[in-house]
Amino acid sequence: RSLPNAAARPRRAFLVRLSPWTARSEELCGVSAEDLLRRASESGWTQWRSEPAGRYTWIPGNAACLGKERALNRLLICCRQPDGPRA
């Protein structure tokens, strides 16, 4: 449930669907789960670290997620950081 909108601008809604890593996930990403974080780093894609410990990183699953045009679905993948918490 949400509270009444007290802002002058309309709200933006979004939907989050969670799923385990599957063969379909790998097909959509184009790489294995192990290679996904490396590819995102090498490509300079935006990454969002979890707070406060930084154990996890959310990264785009593929280049289509980074498009400027409006899209109903964008594949974001949550990966455990191999280097552990950030300093």
C-alpha positions as a printed NumPy array, in Angstrom:
array([[  0.   ,   0.   ,   0.   ],
       [  1.137,   3.505,  -0.598],
       [  0.382,   6.845,   0.983],
       [ -1.455,   9.606,  -0.863],
       [  0.765,  11.535,  -3.274],
       [  1.648,  14.807,  -1.525],
       [  4.106,  15.907,  -4.246],
       [  3.261,  18.348,  -7.016],
       [  4.419,  15.837,  -9.652],
       [  2.825,  12.486, -10.555],
       [  4.393,   9.362,  -9.134],
       [  6.347,   6.871, -11.185],
       [  5.589,   3.232, -10.543],
       [  7.891,   0.302, -11.114],
       [  7.685,  -3.434, -10.734],
       [ 10.395,  -5.727,  -9.423],
       [ 10.348,  -9.444, -10.171],
       [ 12.905, -11.693,  -8.524],
       [ 14.099, -14.922, -10.083],
       [ 16.943, -17.375,  -9.508],
       [ 19.678, -17.674, -12.139],
       [ 18.482, -20.019, -14.902],
       [ 19.452, -21.045, -18.422],
       [ 17.068, -18.323, -19.648],
       [ 18.888, -15.722, -17.518],
       [ 22.18 , -16.769, -19.091],
       [ 20.619, -16.579, -22.555],
       [ 19.33 , -13.035, -21.929],
       [ 22.652, -11.881, -20.459],
       [ 24.798, -13.56 , -23.099],
       [ 27.422, -14.688, -20.572],
       [ 27.656, -17.003, -17.593],
       [ 26.928, -15.714, -14.106],
       [ 30.659, -15.845, -13.334],
       [ 31.503, -13.597, -16.311],
       [ 28.696, -11.092, -15.843],
       [ 30.345,  -8.847, -13.218],
       [ 33.632,  -8.815, -15.146],
       [ 31.852,  -7.839, -18.37 ],
       [ 29.972,  -5.025, -16.662],
       [ 33.201,  -3.65 , -15.172],
       [ 35.117,  -3.884, -18.454],
       [ 32.249,  -2.215, -20.332],
       [ 32.018,   0.651, -17.856],
       [ 28.37 ,  -0.094, -17.09 ],
       [ 26.752,   1.525, -14.087],
       [ 26.878,  -0.614, -10.956],
       [ 24.989,  -0.109,  -7.714],
       [ 26.612,  -1.432,  -4.519],
       [ 24.451,  -2.512,  -1.608],
       [ 24.56 ,  -0.478,   1.569],
       [ 26.02 ,  -0.367,   4.133],
       [ 28.4  ,  -3.324,   3.737],
       [ 28.678,  -3.432,  -0.069],
       [ 28.522,  -7.222,  -0.268],
       [ 26.306,  -7.19 ,  -3.35 ],
       [ 26.26 ,  -5.3  ,  -6.642],
       [ 23.299,  -4.732,  -8.942],
       [ 24.376,  -4.62 , -12.59 ],
       [ 22.619,  -4.474, -15.972],
       [ 22.107,  -7.941, -17.41 ],
       [ 22.775,  -6.807, -20.979],
       [ 23.304,  -3.7  , -23.11 ],
       [ 19.554,  -3.364, -23.791],
       [ 19.101,  -2.448, -20.122],
       [ 21.054,   0.749, -20.674],
       [ 18.935,   2.155, -23.5  ],
       [ 17.6  ,   5.704, -23.21 ],
       [ 14.195,   4.787, -24.629],
       [ 11.311,   3.765, -22.429],
       [ 11.131,   0.042, -21.682],
       [  8.761,  -2.024, -19.603],
       [ 11.389,  -4.57 , -18.562],
       [ 15.054,  -4.101, -17.737],
       [ 17.104,  -7.03 , -16.548],
       [ 19.152,  -6.202, -13.441],
       [ 21.265,  -8.903, -11.845],
       [ 22.333,  -9.016,  -8.213],
       [ 25.846, -10.461,  -7.766],
       [ 27.773, -11.138,  -4.579],
       [ 30.994,  -9.139,  -4.598],
       [ 34.015, -11.45 ,  -4.85 ],
       [ 36.165,  -8.911,  -2.999],
       [ 33.756,  -8.73 ,  -0.038],
       [ 32.693,  -5.508,   1.643],
       [ 34.075,  -2.24 ,   0.361],
       [ 36.367,  -0.203,   2.544]])
